[in-house]
Amino acid sequence: LDLGCGGGALLRELVKEPEFTEIHGVDVSAKALQEAARKLRLDQMSDRLRERITLRQSALTYADAELAGYDAAVLMEVVEHIDPSRLPALEHSVFVVARPATVLVTTPNVEYNPLFETLPEGQLRHSDHRFEWTRAEFRAWADAVAAEYGYTVAHRPVGDDDPEVGPPTQL
């Protein structure tokens, strides 16, 4: 599952790997799903390849039983687009209803933002971000979610790990 697949960047990589037999992209935006379909060139794919991919419009804050039973889910740069008050609904949807064996979550590390020369001080990286977490905040959220829903958690840097402010993205 690519939850919050946007324009399909991850989907384009997953479809190249034959071991992924069922790839499901989900996004709340119909426009983003149309872009993903265009970039994947779904209309030009062989039937065999096309049968592996499903694009579905759905909000990650609503329980969707159709997403249950997958081996893995990725929320790549998604949680920061959700209002903090809606995070429990996302948690329920992903960790209770869909309940994949593995969940990968990436999110910006706000502590890294001052290293971006073109990002004004105090501004978030994207106009639609509702928040950006520090490393400690993300660790606390992920640890609490894992404990609540019976998952184990590991924290990893994504990108160069600055000794003072950490990596640009956290996983």
Coordinates of C-alpha atoms in Angstrom, one line a residue:
L1 CA 0.0 0.0 0.0
D2 CA 1.2 3.5 -0.9
L3 CA -1.0 5.5 1.4
G4 CA -1.1 9.1 0.3
C5 CA 0.5 8.2 -3.0
G6 CA 0.2 11.6 -4.6
G7 CA 1.5 11.7 -8.1
G8 CA 2.8 8.1 -7.9
A9 CA 6.5 8.5 -7.4
L10 CA 6.8 5.5 -5.2
L11 CA 4.3 3.5 -7.3
R12 CA 6.5 4.0 -10.4
E13 CA 9.4 2.4 -8.5
L14 CA 7.4 -0.4 -7.0
V15 CA 5.9 -1.5 -10.3
K16 CA 9.5 -2.1 -11.6
E17 CA 9.9 -4.9 -9.0
P18 CA 8.1 -8.1 -10.0
E19 CA 8.1 -9.4 -6.4
F20 CA 5.4 -6.8 -5.6
T21 CA 2.4 -8.7 -7.0
E22 CA -0.3 -6.3 -5.8
I23 CA 0.4 -2.5 -5.6
H24 CA -2.3 -0.3 -4.2
G25 CA -2.0 3.5 -4.4
V26 CA -4.4 5.5 -2.2
D27 CA -4.9 9.3 -2.2
V28 CA -7.7 11.7 -1.1
S29 CA -7.1 13.8 -4.3
A30 CA -8.7 12.6 -7.5
K31 CA -6.3 15.0 -9.4
A32 CA -3.3 13.4 -7.8
L33 CA -4.6 9.9 -8.8
Q34 CA -5.1 11.1 -12.4
E35 CA -1.5 12.4 -12.3
A36 CA -0.3 9.0 -10.9
A37 CA -2.1 7.2 -13.7
R38 CA -0.6 9.4 -16.3
K39 CA 2.9 9.2 -15.0
L40 CA 2.6 5.4 -14.6
R41 CA 1.2 5.3 -18.2
L42 CA -1.5 2.9 -17.1
D43 CA -3.2 3.3 -20.5
Q44 CA -0.1 2.0 -22.2
M45 CA 0.8 -0.8 -19.8
S46 CA 0.4 -4.5 -20.7
D47 CA -2.6 -6.1 -19.1
R48 CA -0.3 -8.3 -17.0
L49 CA 1.5 -5.3 -15.5
R50 CA -1.7 -3.2 -15.2
E51 CA -3.4 -6.0 -13.2
R52 CA -0.8 -5.5 -10.4
I53 CA -1.8 -1.8 -9.8
T54 CA -4.9 -0.3 -8.2
L55 CA -5.5 3.4 -7.7
R56 CA -8.1 4.3 -5.1
Q57 CA -9.5 7.5 -3.9
S58 CA -9.9 7.4 -0.1
A59 CA -9.2 9.6 2.9
L60 CA -6.6 8.0 5.3
T61 CA -8.6 9.3 8.3
Y62 CA -11.6 7.0 7.3
A63 CA -11.6 3.3 7.9
D64 CA -11.4 1.4 4.6
A65 CA -11.7 -2.3 5.0
E66 CA -10.6 -2.7 1.3
L67 CA -7.1 -1.9 2.5
A68 CA -6.8 -4.8 4.9
G69 CA -4.6 -7.8 4.4
Y70 CA -1.5 -6.2 2.8
D71 CA 2.0 -7.1 3.8
A72 CA 3.2 -3.5 3.9
A73 CA 2.1 0.1 3.9
V74 CA 4.1 3.3 3.2
L75 CA 3.1 6.7 4.4
M76 CA 5.8 8.8 2.6
E77 CA 5.6 12.4 3.6
V78 CA 1.9 12.1 4.5
V79 CA 1.3 12.5 8.3
E80 CA 2.3 16.2 8.3
H81 CA -0.6 16.9 5.9
I82 CA -3.1 15.7 8.5
D83 CA -4.5 18.0 11.1
P84 CA -3.0 16.9 14.5
S85 CA -6.5 16.4 15.9
R86 CA -7.2 13.8 13.0
L87 CA -4.1 11.7 13.7
P88 CA -6.0 9.3 16.0
A89 CA -8.4 8.6 13.1
L90 CA -5.4 7.9 10.7
E91 CA -3.9 5.6 13.3
H92 CA -7.1 3.7 13.6
S93 CA -7.5 3.5 9.8
V94 CA -3.9 2.3 9.3
F95 CA -3.0 0.3 12.4
V96 CA -6.4 -1.2 13.3
V97 CA -8.4 -1.5 10.1
A98 CA -5.8 -2.0 7.4
R99 CA -3.3 -3.5 9.8
P100 CA -0.4 -4.3 7.4
A101 CA 2.4 -6.4 8.8
T102 CA 4.9 -3.5 8.2
V103 CA 4.3 0.2 8.1
L104 CA 6.9 2.7 7.0
V105 CA 6.3 6.4 7.9
T106 CA 8.5 9.2 6.7
T107 CA 8.1 12.8 7.7
P108 CA 10.3 16.0 7.6
N109 CA 12.5 16.8 10.5
V110 CA 11.7 20.4 11.4
E111 CA 15.1 20.7 13.2
Y112 CA 16.8 20.4 9.8
N113 CA 14.8 23.3 8.2
P114 CA 17.3 26.1 9.1
L115 CA 19.9 24.3 6.9
F116 CA 17.7 25.0 3.8
E117 CA 19.0 28.4 2.7
T118 CA 15.9 29.3 0.6
L119 CA 13.4 28.4 3.4
P120 CA 12.4 31.4 5.4
E121 CA 12.9 31.0 9.2
G122 CA 9.9 29.5 10.9
Q123 CA 8.3 28.4 7.7
L124 CA 7.3 24.8 7.0
R125 CA 8.6 23.0 3.9
H126 CA 5.2 22.9 2.2
S127 CA 2.2 25.2 2.3
D128 CA -0.1 22.2 3.0
H129 CA 1.9 21.0 6.0
R130 CA -0.2 21.2 9.2
F131 CA 2.9 20.6 11.4
E132 CA 6.5 19.3 11.2
W133 CA 7.9 17.3 14.0
T134 CA 11.2 17.4 15.8
R135 CA 13.1 14.1 16.0
A136 CA 11.9 13.7 19.7
E137 CA 8.3 14.4 18.7
F138 CA 8.3 11.9 15.9
R139 CA 10.0 9.3 18.0
A140 CA 7.4 9.8 20.8
W141 CA 4.5 9.5 18.3
A142 CA 5.9 6.4 16.6
D143 CA 6.8 4.7 19.9
A144 CA 3.3 5.4 21.3
V145 CA 1.6 4.1 18.1
A146 CA 3.7 1.0 18.1
A147 CA 2.9 0.3 21.7
E148 CA -0.8 1.0 21.3
Y149 CA -1.3 -1.2 18.3
G150 CA 1.2 -4.0 18.9
Y151 CA 4.0 -3.1 16.5
T152 CA 7.7 -2.8 17.0
V153 CA 9.4 0.3 15.9
A154 CA 12.8 1.3 14.5
H155 CA 13.9 4.8 13.8
R156 CA 16.1 5.6 10.8
P157 CA 17.5 8.8 9.2
V158 CA 16.8 9.6 5.6
G159 CA 19.4 11.7 4.0
D160 CA 22.6 13.1 5.4
D161 CA 22.5 12.9 9.2
D162 CA 23.7 16.3 10.4
P163 CA 25.5 15.9 13.8
E164 CA 23.6 18.8 15.4
V165 CA 20.1 18.7 13.8
G166 CA 19.8 15.2 12.4
P167 CA 18.6 14.2 8.9
P168 CA 16.3 16.2 6.6
T169 CA 13.7 13.3 6.8
Q170 CA 13.0 10.8 9.5
L171 CA 11.7 7.3 9.0

